[in-house]
Short mmCIF file of N, CA and C in Angstrom, two decimals:
data_model
loop_
_atom_site.label_atom_id
_atom_site.label_comp_id
_atom_site.label_asym_id
_atom_site.label_seq_id
_atom_site.Cartn_x
_atom_site.Cartn_y
_atom_site.Cartn_z
N MET A 1245 1.11 -5.70 16.26
CA MET A 1245 0.17 -5.17 17.21
C MET A 1245 0.39 -5.89 18.54
N ILE A 1246 0.45 -5.10 19.62
CA ILE A 1246 0.67 -5.67 20.94
C ILE A 1246 -0.61 -5.51 21.75
N ILE A 1247 -1.04 -6.60 22.33
CA ILE A 1247 -2.24 -6.57 23.17
C ILE A 1247 -1.78 -6.78 24.60
N THR A 1248 -2.16 -5.87 25.45
CA THR A 1248 -1.79 -6.00 26.86
C THR A 1248 -3.00 -6.44 27.64
N SER A 1249 -2.75 -7.19 28.66
CA SER A 1249 -3.84 -7.63 29.51
C SER A 1249 -3.51 -7.31 30.96
N LYS A 1250 -4.51 -7.26 31.77
CA LYS A 1250 -4.30 -6.97 33.19
C LYS A 1250 -3.65 -8.18 33.84
N PRO A 1251 -2.75 -7.93 34.80
CA PRO A 1251 -2.16 -9.06 35.52
C PRO A 1251 -3.20 -9.66 36.46
N PRO A 1252 -2.97 -10.87 36.91
CA PRO A 1252 -3.90 -11.47 37.85
C PRO A 1252 -4.02 -10.64 39.11
N ALA A 1253 -5.12 -10.81 39.82
CA ALA A 1253 -5.40 -10.02 41.01
C ALA A 1253 -4.31 -10.15 42.06
N GLU A 1254 -3.73 -11.35 42.21
CA GLU A 1254 -2.68 -11.54 43.21
C GLU A 1254 -1.45 -10.72 42.86
N ALA A 1255 -1.06 -10.72 41.61
CA ALA A 1255 0.13 -9.99 41.19
C ALA A 1255 -0.06 -8.50 41.36
N SER A 1256 -1.24 -8.00 41.03
CA SER A 1256 -1.46 -6.56 41.17
C SER A 1256 -1.49 -6.16 42.64
N ALA A 1257 -2.01 -7.03 43.50
CA ALA A 1257 -2.03 -6.72 44.93
C ALA A 1257 -0.61 -6.67 45.47
N ARG A 1258 0.25 -7.63 45.01
CA ARG A 1258 1.64 -7.62 45.47
C ARG A 1258 2.37 -6.39 44.95
N SER A 1259 2.16 -6.05 43.69
CA SER A 1259 2.87 -4.89 43.13
C SER A 1259 2.39 -3.61 43.78
N ARG A 1260 1.11 -3.55 44.10
CA ARG A 1260 0.61 -2.36 44.78
C ARG A 1260 1.21 -2.23 46.17
N SER A 1261 1.30 -3.35 46.89
CA SER A 1261 1.84 -3.27 48.25
C SER A 1261 3.32 -2.93 48.21
N SER A 1262 4.05 -3.41 47.21
CA SER A 1262 5.47 -3.09 47.16
C SER A 1262 5.68 -1.63 46.77
N THR A 1263 4.86 -1.09 45.86
CA THR A 1263 5.01 0.32 45.51
C THR A 1263 4.53 1.21 46.65
N ALA A 1264 3.54 0.76 47.39
CA ALA A 1264 3.08 1.54 48.53
C ALA A 1264 4.16 1.62 49.59
N ALA A 1265 4.91 0.54 49.75
CA ALA A 1265 5.98 0.55 50.74
C ALA A 1265 7.08 1.52 50.32
N THR A 1266 7.38 1.58 49.02
CA THR A 1266 8.41 2.52 48.59
C THR A 1266 7.92 3.95 48.67
N LYS A 1267 6.65 4.18 48.47
CA LYS A 1267 6.12 5.53 48.56
C LYS A 1267 6.15 6.04 49.99
N LYS A 1268 5.92 5.15 50.96
CA LYS A 1268 5.92 5.57 52.35
C LYS A 1268 7.31 5.96 52.82
N THR A 1269 8.34 5.33 52.27
CA THR A 1269 9.69 5.63 52.73
C THR A 1269 10.24 6.88 52.08
N ALA A 1270 9.69 7.31 50.97
CA ALA A 1270 10.17 8.51 50.31
C ALA A 1270 9.84 9.73 51.17
N SER A 1271 10.77 10.67 51.23
CA SER A 1271 10.55 11.86 52.06
C SER A 1271 9.72 12.87 51.28
N PRO A 1272 8.83 13.61 51.98
CA PRO A 1272 8.00 14.60 51.29
C PRO A 1272 8.85 15.77 50.81
N LYS A 1273 8.35 16.42 49.76
CA LYS A 1273 9.03 17.59 49.24
C LYS A 1273 8.93 18.72 50.25
N PRO A 1274 9.92 19.60 50.33
CA PRO A 1274 9.88 20.69 51.32
C PRO A 1274 8.69 21.62 51.13
N ALA A 1275 8.23 21.83 49.89
CA ALA A 1275 7.10 22.73 49.67
C ALA A 1275 5.81 22.16 50.26
N LEU A 1276 5.72 20.84 50.33
CA LEU A 1276 4.52 20.21 50.85
C LEU A 1276 4.76 19.56 52.21
N ALA A 1277 5.76 20.00 52.92
CA ALA A 1277 6.09 19.38 54.20
C ALA A 1277 4.92 19.46 55.18
N GLY A 1278 4.20 20.58 55.20
CA GLY A 1278 3.06 20.72 56.10
C GLY A 1278 1.90 19.83 55.71
N ALA A 1279 1.87 19.43 54.45
CA ALA A 1279 0.77 18.61 53.98
C ALA A 1279 0.98 17.13 54.23
N ALA A 1280 2.19 16.75 54.66
CA ALA A 1280 2.47 15.33 54.87
C ALA A 1280 1.58 14.75 55.95
N LYS A 1281 1.14 15.55 56.88
CA LYS A 1281 0.30 15.08 57.97
C LYS A 1281 -1.16 14.93 57.55
N VAL A 1282 -1.54 15.55 56.44
CA VAL A 1282 -2.93 15.54 55.98
C VAL A 1282 -3.16 14.32 55.10
N THR A 1283 -4.23 13.61 55.36
CA THR A 1283 -4.57 12.48 54.50
C THR A 1283 -5.54 12.96 53.44
N GLY A 1284 -5.53 12.29 52.31
CA GLY A 1284 -6.47 12.65 51.26
C GLY A 1284 -5.77 12.84 49.94
N SER A 1285 -6.46 13.55 49.06
CA SER A 1285 -5.97 13.73 47.70
C SER A 1285 -4.83 14.73 47.65
N VAL A 1286 -4.21 14.79 46.49
CA VAL A 1286 -3.13 15.74 46.26
C VAL A 1286 -3.63 17.16 46.42
N ARG A 1287 -4.84 17.42 45.97
CA ARG A 1287 -5.42 18.76 46.08
C ARG A 1287 -5.58 19.16 47.54
N LYS A 1288 -6.07 18.24 48.38
CA LYS A 1288 -6.22 18.55 49.80
C LYS A 1288 -4.88 18.81 50.45
N LYS A 1289 -3.87 18.03 50.06
CA LYS A 1289 -2.53 18.23 50.63
C LYS A 1289 -1.96 19.58 50.21
N ALA A 1290 -2.16 19.96 48.96
CA ALA A 1290 -1.67 21.25 48.49
C ALA A 1290 -2.38 22.40 49.19
N ALA A 1291 -3.68 22.24 49.42
CA ALA A 1291 -4.43 23.28 50.12
C ALA A 1291 -3.97 23.39 51.57
N ALA A 1292 -3.65 22.26 52.19
CA ALA A 1292 -3.18 22.29 53.57
C ALA A 1292 -1.80 22.91 53.67
N ALA A 1293 -0.97 22.72 52.64
CA ALA A 1293 0.37 23.29 52.66
C ALA A 1293 0.34 24.80 52.50
N GLY A 1294 -0.69 25.32 51.87
CA GLY A 1294 -0.80 26.76 51.71
C GLY A 1294 -0.08 27.27 50.48
N PRO A 1295 -0.10 28.59 50.31
CA PRO A 1295 0.54 29.17 49.13
C PRO A 1295 2.05 29.02 49.18
N LYS A 1296 2.67 28.98 48.02
CA LYS A 1296 4.12 28.79 47.94
C LYS A 1296 4.89 30.01 48.41
N GLY A 1297 4.34 31.15 48.26
CA GLY A 1297 5.02 32.37 48.68
C GLY A 1297 4.33 33.57 48.06
N LYS A 1298 4.58 34.71 48.63
CA LYS A 1298 3.95 35.92 48.11
C LYS A 1298 4.66 36.37 46.84
N VAL A 1299 3.86 36.73 45.88
CA VAL A 1299 4.37 37.29 44.64
C VAL A 1299 4.03 38.77 44.66
N LYS A 1300 5.05 39.59 44.63
CA LYS A 1300 4.82 41.03 44.66
C LYS A 1300 4.46 41.51 43.27
N ARG A 1301 3.37 42.27 43.20
CA ARG A 1301 2.89 42.79 41.93
C ARG A 1301 3.66 44.05 41.60
N GLU A 1302 4.20 44.07 40.39
CA GLU A 1302 4.88 45.27 39.93
C GLU A 1302 3.87 46.16 39.23
N GLY A 1303 3.78 47.40 39.66
CA GLY A 1303 2.84 48.32 39.07
C GLY A 1303 3.35 48.85 37.74
N ALA A 1304 2.43 49.26 36.91
CA ALA A 1304 2.78 49.86 35.63
C ALA A 1304 3.14 51.33 35.86
N SER A 1305 3.65 51.94 34.83
CA SER A 1305 4.00 53.35 34.96
C SER A 1305 2.73 54.19 35.10
N PRO A 1306 2.82 55.31 35.81
CA PRO A 1306 1.64 56.16 36.00
C PRO A 1306 1.03 56.64 34.68
N ASP A 1307 1.85 56.79 33.64
CA ASP A 1307 1.32 57.23 32.35
C ASP A 1307 0.40 56.17 31.74
N ILE A 1308 0.80 54.92 31.83
CA ILE A 1308 -0.02 53.84 31.28
C ILE A 1308 -1.31 53.69 32.08
N ILE A 1309 -1.21 53.82 33.40
CA ILE A 1309 -2.40 53.73 34.24
C ILE A 1309 -3.37 54.86 33.90
N ALA A 1310 -2.85 56.07 33.75
CA ALA A 1310 -3.71 57.22 33.42
C ALA A 1310 -4.35 57.04 32.04
N GLN A 1311 -3.57 56.58 31.08
CA GLN A 1311 -4.09 56.36 29.73
C GLN A 1311 -5.18 55.27 29.74
N SER A 1312 -4.92 54.18 30.46
CA SER A 1312 -5.90 53.09 30.55
C SER A 1312 -7.17 53.56 31.24
N LEU A 1313 -7.00 54.32 32.30
CA LEU A 1313 -8.15 54.82 33.05
C LEU A 1313 -9.00 55.75 32.19
N ASP A 1314 -8.36 56.61 31.41
CA ASP A 1314 -9.10 57.49 30.50
C ASP A 1314 -9.89 56.69 29.47
N ILE A 1315 -9.26 55.66 28.92
CA ILE A 1315 -9.93 54.83 27.92
C ILE A 1315 -11.12 54.11 28.54
N ILE A 1316 -10.93 53.56 29.74
CA ILE A 1316 -12.01 52.82 30.40
C ILE A 1316 -13.19 53.73 30.70
N VAL A 1317 -12.92 54.90 31.28
CA VAL A 1317 -14.00 55.81 31.66
C VAL A 1317 -14.72 56.34 30.42
N SER A 1318 -13.96 56.71 29.39
CA SER A 1318 -14.61 57.23 28.18
C SER A 1318 -15.42 56.14 27.49
N SER A 1319 -14.94 54.91 27.51
CA SER A 1319 -15.68 53.81 26.91
C SER A 1319 -16.98 53.56 27.66
N LEU A 1320 -16.93 53.60 28.99
CA LEU A 1320 -18.15 53.42 29.78
C LEU A 1320 -19.14 54.55 29.53
N GLU A 1321 -18.64 55.79 29.41
CA GLU A 1321 -19.52 56.92 29.13
C GLU A 1321 -20.15 56.79 27.74
N ASP A 1322 -19.35 56.36 26.75
CA ASP A 1322 -19.86 56.18 25.39
C ASP A 1322 -20.94 55.11 25.33
N ASP A 1323 -20.80 54.09 26.17
CA ASP A 1323 -21.77 52.99 26.18
C ASP A 1323 -22.91 53.22 27.15
N LYS A 1324 -23.08 54.45 27.59
CA LYS A 1324 -24.19 54.85 28.48
C LYS A 1324 -24.14 54.17 29.85
N GLY A 1325 -22.91 53.98 30.36
CA GLY A 1325 -22.77 53.48 31.72
C GLY A 1325 -23.21 54.55 32.71
N GLU A 1326 -23.81 54.14 33.80
CA GLU A 1326 -24.35 55.09 34.78
C GLU A 1326 -23.53 55.03 36.06
N ASN A 1327 -23.53 56.14 36.79
CA ASN A 1327 -22.89 56.24 38.11
C ASN A 1327 -21.46 55.69 38.09
N ILE A 1328 -20.64 56.20 37.20
CA ILE A 1328 -19.26 55.74 37.07
C ILE A 1328 -18.44 56.35 38.21
N VAL A 1329 -17.74 55.50 38.94
CA VAL A 1329 -16.94 55.93 40.08
C VAL A 1329 -15.54 55.34 39.93
N VAL A 1330 -14.51 56.15 40.21
CA VAL A 1330 -13.13 55.70 40.20
C VAL A 1330 -12.61 55.77 41.63
N ILE A 1331 -12.09 54.67 42.14
CA ILE A 1331 -11.57 54.61 43.51
C ILE A 1331 -10.07 54.38 43.43
N ASP A 1332 -9.30 55.23 44.11
CA ASP A 1332 -7.85 55.10 44.16
C ASP A 1332 -7.49 54.08 45.24
N LEU A 1333 -6.85 52.98 44.85
CA LEU A 1333 -6.48 51.92 45.78
C LEU A 1333 -4.98 51.93 46.10
N THR A 1334 -4.25 52.91 45.63
CA THR A 1334 -2.82 52.95 45.84
C THR A 1334 -2.51 52.96 47.34
N GLY A 1335 -1.72 51.99 47.76
CA GLY A 1335 -1.35 51.88 49.17
C GLY A 1335 -2.41 51.21 50.04
N ARG A 1336 -3.57 50.91 49.48
CA ARG A 1336 -4.66 50.30 50.24
C ARG A 1336 -4.91 48.85 49.84
N ALA A 1337 -4.51 48.48 48.64
CA ALA A 1337 -4.74 47.12 48.15
C ALA A 1337 -3.55 46.69 47.32
N SER A 1338 -3.24 45.41 47.38
CA SER A 1338 -2.09 44.90 46.62
C SER A 1338 -2.48 44.38 45.24
N PHE A 1339 -3.77 44.23 44.98
CA PHE A 1339 -4.20 43.64 43.71
C PHE A 1339 -4.37 44.64 42.59
N ALA A 1340 -4.49 45.93 42.88
CA ALA A 1340 -4.69 46.93 41.83
C ALA A 1340 -4.41 48.33 42.38
N ASP A 1341 -4.24 49.28 41.47
CA ASP A 1341 -4.05 50.68 41.85
C ASP A 1341 -5.33 51.49 41.77
N ARG A 1342 -6.22 51.11 40.87
CA ARG A 1342 -7.50 51.81 40.71
C ARG A 1342 -8.63 50.80 40.57
N MET A 1343 -9.82 51.22 40.99
CA MET A 1343 -11.02 50.42 40.80
C MET A 1343 -12.07 51.32 40.17
N VAL A 1344 -12.67 50.84 39.10
CA VAL A 1344 -13.72 51.58 38.42
C VAL A 1344 -15.01 50.79 38.59
N ILE A 1345 -16.06 51.48 39.02
CA ILE A 1345 -17.36 50.84 39.21
C ILE A 1345 -18.38 51.60 38.36
N ALA A 1346 -19.18 50.84 37.62
CA ALA A 1346 -20.22 51.45 36.78
C ALA A 1346 -21.46 50.57 36.81
N THR A 1347 -22.57 51.16 36.38
CA THR A 1347 -23.83 50.44 36.35
C THR A 1347 -24.34 50.39 34.92
N GLY A 1348 -24.86 49.22 34.54
CA GLY A 1348 -25.52 49.04 33.26
C GLY A 1348 -26.94 48.58 33.48
N VAL A 1349 -27.79 48.81 32.53
CA VAL A 1349 -29.21 48.53 32.70
C VAL A 1349 -29.55 47.07 32.39
N ALA A 1350 -28.96 46.52 31.33
CA ALA A 1350 -29.33 45.16 30.88
C ALA A 1350 -28.08 44.30 30.74
N ASP A 1351 -28.29 42.99 30.75
CA ASP A 1351 -27.18 42.04 30.59
C ASP A 1351 -26.40 42.30 29.31
N ARG A 1352 -27.14 42.53 28.24
CA ARG A 1352 -26.51 42.74 26.94
C ARG A 1352 -25.65 44.00 26.92
N GLN A 1353 -26.13 45.06 27.57
CA GLN A 1353 -25.36 46.30 27.64
C GLN A 1353 -24.09 46.10 28.46
N ILE A 1354 -24.20 45.40 29.58
CA ILE A 1354 -23.04 45.15 30.44
C ILE A 1354 -22.00 44.32 29.70
N SER A 1355 -22.43 43.30 29.00
CA SER A 1355 -21.52 42.47 28.23
C SER A 1355 -20.84 43.27 27.12
N ALA A 1356 -21.59 44.12 26.45
CA ALA A 1356 -21.03 44.95 25.38
C ALA A 1356 -20.02 45.95 25.94
N MET A 1357 -20.30 46.54 27.10
CA MET A 1357 -19.35 47.47 27.72
C MET A 1357 -18.04 46.77 28.02
N ALA A 1358 -18.11 45.56 28.53
CA ALA A 1358 -16.90 44.80 28.84
C ALA A 1358 -16.11 44.48 27.58
N GLN A 1359 -16.80 44.08 26.52
CA GLN A 1359 -16.12 43.76 25.27
C GLN A 1359 -15.45 44.99 24.67
N HIS A 1360 -16.12 46.13 24.73
CA HIS A 1360 -15.55 47.36 24.18
C HIS A 1360 -14.30 47.78 24.95
N ILE A 1361 -14.36 47.69 26.28
CA ILE A 1361 -13.18 48.05 27.09
C ILE A 1361 -12.03 47.12 26.76
N GLU A 1362 -12.30 45.83 26.70
CA GLU A 1362 -11.25 44.86 26.41
C GLU A 1362 -10.60 45.14 25.05
N ARG A 1363 -11.41 45.41 24.03
CA ARG A 1363 -10.87 45.68 22.69
C ARG A 1363 -10.04 46.96 22.67
N LYS A 1364 -10.52 48.02 23.33
CA LYS A 1364 -9.79 49.29 23.33
C LYS A 1364 -8.48 49.19 24.10
N LEU A 1365 -8.45 48.41 25.16
CA LEU A 1365 -7.20 48.23 25.90
C LEU A 1365 -6.21 47.40 25.10
N LYS A 1366 -6.68 46.42 24.35
CA LYS A 1366 -5.79 45.64 23.50
C LYS A 1366 -5.20 46.50 22.39
N ASP A 1367 -5.96 47.48 21.93
CA ASP A 1367 -5.47 48.39 20.88
C ASP A 1367 -4.29 49.22 21.35
N ILE A 1368 -4.21 49.53 22.65
CA ILE A 1368 -3.08 50.33 23.16
C ILE A 1368 -1.96 49.44 23.71
N GLY A 1369 -2.13 48.12 23.60
CA GLY A 1369 -1.04 47.23 23.99
C GLY A 1369 -1.22 46.47 25.29
N ILE A 1370 -2.35 46.60 25.94
CA ILE A 1370 -2.60 45.83 27.15
C ILE A 1370 -3.27 44.53 26.72
N LYS A 1371 -2.49 43.46 26.72
CA LYS A 1371 -2.95 42.19 26.14
C LYS A 1371 -3.69 41.31 27.14
N ARG A 1372 -3.28 41.34 28.40
CA ARG A 1372 -3.85 40.41 29.38
C ARG A 1372 -4.96 41.07 30.17
N VAL A 1373 -6.14 41.07 29.62
CA VAL A 1373 -7.32 41.57 30.32
C VAL A 1373 -8.19 40.36 30.63
N LEU A 1374 -8.34 40.08 31.91
CA LEU A 1374 -9.16 38.95 32.32
C LEU A 1374 -10.58 39.41 32.52
N VAL A 1375 -11.53 38.70 31.92
CA VAL A 1375 -12.94 39.07 31.99
C VAL A 1375 -13.70 37.92 32.64
N GLU A 1376 -14.47 38.24 33.67
CA GLU A 1376 -15.29 37.25 34.37
C GLU A 1376 -16.75 37.68 34.31
N GLY A 1377 -17.64 36.75 34.01
CA GLY A 1377 -19.07 37.01 34.05
C GLY A 1377 -19.65 37.68 32.83
N ALA A 1378 -18.95 37.68 31.71
CA ALA A 1378 -19.43 38.38 30.52
C ALA A 1378 -20.53 37.63 29.77
N ASN A 1379 -20.83 36.43 30.19
CA ASN A 1379 -21.85 35.64 29.49
C ASN A 1379 -23.22 35.83 30.09
N GLY A 1380 -23.60 37.04 30.35
CA GLY A 1380 -24.94 37.32 30.83
C GLY A 1380 -25.11 37.14 32.32
N SER A 1381 -24.57 38.03 33.09
CA SER A 1381 -24.79 37.97 34.53
C SER A 1381 -25.00 39.39 35.05
N ASP A 1382 -25.24 39.50 36.35
CA ASP A 1382 -25.49 40.79 36.98
C ASP A 1382 -24.22 41.58 37.23
N TRP A 1383 -23.06 40.94 37.03
CA TRP A 1383 -21.80 41.57 37.41
C TRP A 1383 -20.70 41.07 36.49
N VAL A 1384 -20.01 41.99 35.82
CA VAL A 1384 -18.87 41.64 34.99
C VAL A 1384 -17.64 42.32 35.59
N LEU A 1385 -16.56 41.55 35.68
CA LEU A 1385 -15.31 42.05 36.23
C LEU A 1385 -14.24 41.99 35.16
N LEU A 1386 -13.53 43.09 34.98
CA LEU A 1386 -12.39 43.13 34.09
C LEU A 1386 -11.17 43.45 34.92
N ASP A 1387 -10.12 42.65 34.78
CA ASP A 1387 -8.90 42.84 35.54
C ASP A 1387 -7.77 43.09 34.57
N THR A 1388 -7.23 44.31 34.58
CA THR A 1388 -6.12 44.64 33.69
C THR A 1388 -4.79 44.52 34.41
N GLY A 1389 -4.82 44.20 35.68
CA GLY A 1389 -3.60 44.11 36.47
C GLY A 1389 -3.46 45.32 37.36
N ASP A 1390 -3.57 46.51 36.81
CA ASP A 1390 -3.45 47.75 37.58
C ASP A 1390 -4.80 48.40 37.83
N ILE A 1391 -5.77 48.08 37.00
CA ILE A 1391 -7.11 48.64 37.14
C ILE A 1391 -8.11 47.49 37.13
N VAL A 1392 -9.02 47.51 38.08
CA VAL A 1392 -10.09 46.52 38.13
C VAL A 1392 -11.39 47.25 37.84
N VAL A 1393 -12.16 46.73 36.88
CA VAL A 1393 -13.41 47.36 36.47
C VAL A 1393 -14.57 46.44 36.84
N HIS A 1394 -15.53 46.99 37.57
CA HIS A 1394 -16.74 46.25 37.93
C HIS A 1394 -17.91 46.92 37.22
N ILE A 1395 -18.68 46.14 36.46
CA ILE A 1395 -19.87 46.65 35.81
C ILE A 1395 -21.04 45.84 36.35
N PHE A 1396 -21.95 46.53 37.02
CA PHE A 1396 -23.05 45.89 37.72
C PHE A 1396 -24.40 46.26 37.11
N LYS A 1397 -25.39 45.43 37.40
CA LYS A 1397 -26.78 45.84 37.31
C LYS A 1397 -27.07 46.63 38.59
N PRO A 1398 -28.05 47.53 38.58
CA PRO A 1398 -28.29 48.37 39.77
C PRO A 1398 -28.51 47.58 41.06
N GLU A 1399 -29.26 46.47 40.99
CA GLU A 1399 -29.55 45.69 42.20
C GLU A 1399 -28.29 45.05 42.75
N ALA A 1400 -27.46 44.51 41.87
CA ALA A 1400 -26.22 43.86 42.30
C ALA A 1400 -25.23 44.87 42.87
N ARG A 1401 -25.19 46.06 42.28
CA ARG A 1401 -24.27 47.08 42.79
C ARG A 1401 -24.65 47.48 44.20
N GLU A 1402 -25.94 47.62 44.44
CA GLU A 1402 -26.40 47.96 45.78
C GLU A 1402 -26.14 46.82 46.76
N LEU A 1403 -26.34 45.59 46.30
CA LEU A 1403 -26.15 44.43 47.16
C LEU A 1403 -24.70 44.29 47.61
N TYR A 1404 -23.74 44.40 46.69
CA TYR A 1404 -22.33 44.19 47.03
C TYR A 1404 -21.70 45.41 47.70
N GLY A 1405 -22.13 46.60 47.37
CA GLY A 1405 -21.67 47.82 48.03
C GLY A 1405 -20.17 48.02 48.04
N LEU A 1406 -19.53 47.91 46.87
CA LEU A 1406 -18.08 48.07 46.80
C LEU A 1406 -17.63 49.48 47.15
N GLU A 1407 -18.46 50.48 46.85
CA GLU A 1407 -18.08 51.85 47.21
C GLU A 1407 -17.96 51.99 48.72
N LYS A 1408 -18.85 51.34 49.44
CA LYS A 1408 -18.79 51.39 50.90
C LYS A 1408 -17.58 50.62 51.42
N MET A 1409 -17.26 49.51 50.76
CA MET A 1409 -16.15 48.68 51.20
C MET A 1409 -14.81 49.35 50.96
N TRP A 1410 -14.64 49.98 49.80
CA TRP A 1410 -13.36 50.56 49.42
C TRP A 1410 -13.37 52.09 49.41
N GLY A 1411 -14.50 52.68 49.74
CA GLY A 1411 -14.65 54.12 49.60
C GLY A 1411 -13.99 54.94 50.70
N ALA A 1412 -14.23 56.23 50.65
CA ALA A 1412 -13.61 57.21 51.54
C ALA A 1412 -14.11 57.10 52.97
N GLU A 1413 -15.28 56.51 53.20
CA GLU A 1413 -15.83 56.42 54.54
C GLU A 1413 -14.90 55.65 55.47
N LEU A 1414 -14.17 54.69 54.92
CA LEU A 1414 -13.29 53.86 55.74
C LEU A 1414 -11.95 54.51 56.01
N ASP A 1415 -11.63 55.56 55.29
CA ASP A 1415 -10.29 56.13 55.39
C ASP A 1415 -10.20 57.41 56.21
N ASP A 1416 -11.18 57.72 57.01
CA ASP A 1416 -11.13 58.88 57.89
C ASP A 1416 -10.72 60.16 57.17
N GLY A 1417 -11.56 60.61 56.29
CA GLY A 1417 -11.33 61.89 55.65
C GLY A 1417 -10.57 61.83 54.35
N ASN A 1418 -10.32 60.70 53.80
CA ASN A 1418 -9.63 60.61 52.53
C ASN A 1418 -10.65 60.79 51.41
N GLU A 1419 -11.09 62.00 51.23
CA GLU A 1419 -12.16 62.30 50.28
C GLU A 1419 -11.74 62.14 48.84
N GLU A 1420 -10.45 62.32 48.52
CA GLU A 1420 -10.03 62.24 47.12
C GLU A 1420 -9.87 60.81 46.64
N ALA A 1421 -10.07 59.81 47.50
CA ALA A 1421 -9.93 58.41 47.10
C ALA A 1421 -11.06 57.98 46.16
N VAL A 1422 -12.26 58.53 46.33
CA VAL A 1422 -13.39 58.17 45.47
C VAL A 1422 -13.73 59.37 44.60
N THR A 1423 -13.71 59.15 43.29
CA THR A 1423 -14.00 60.22 42.36
C THR A 1423 -15.18 59.85 41.50
N PRO A 1424 -16.36 60.47 41.73
CA PRO A 1424 -17.47 60.22 40.80
C PRO A 1424 -17.17 60.88 39.47
N VAL A 1425 -17.50 60.21 38.39
CA VAL A 1425 -17.21 60.76 37.06
C VAL A 1425 -18.46 61.32 36.46
#
């Protein structure tokens, strides 16, 4: 059995100063070159350096998107979702091709709708469905990569106003972008 002990305070101060001197002479990595001027933690330096680069999202085939959209809408209808709206985001947003917005009455209903959609999408082979807010909140978000589903309580849906933000009013006559179901 080996027992280690801390070195005396003088030795640790000397070793710290010598390692600090070697750290100062080392050149910063090119990815964090902009962060070299920022003092603070590694996290602050990474935030100052910014993102590493844009990652282009590859869209799924139109058949898979249509099949997923049908499953999502039918699942919401089966679970008594209200005011279901599908918004076409193709060419307008880089994060998804479609957005589905629905309203649920209670936290439990909203959570159940999200679970049902997630299970049905996994059954057809869509494995990576990210779910946020399913533990009892006013808003649950499901992200399948190509389709984003928002399930709100009525008050939260009115407060956030996603239909107004992404709807046809902003597109000067693009009436087919928003489809009430």
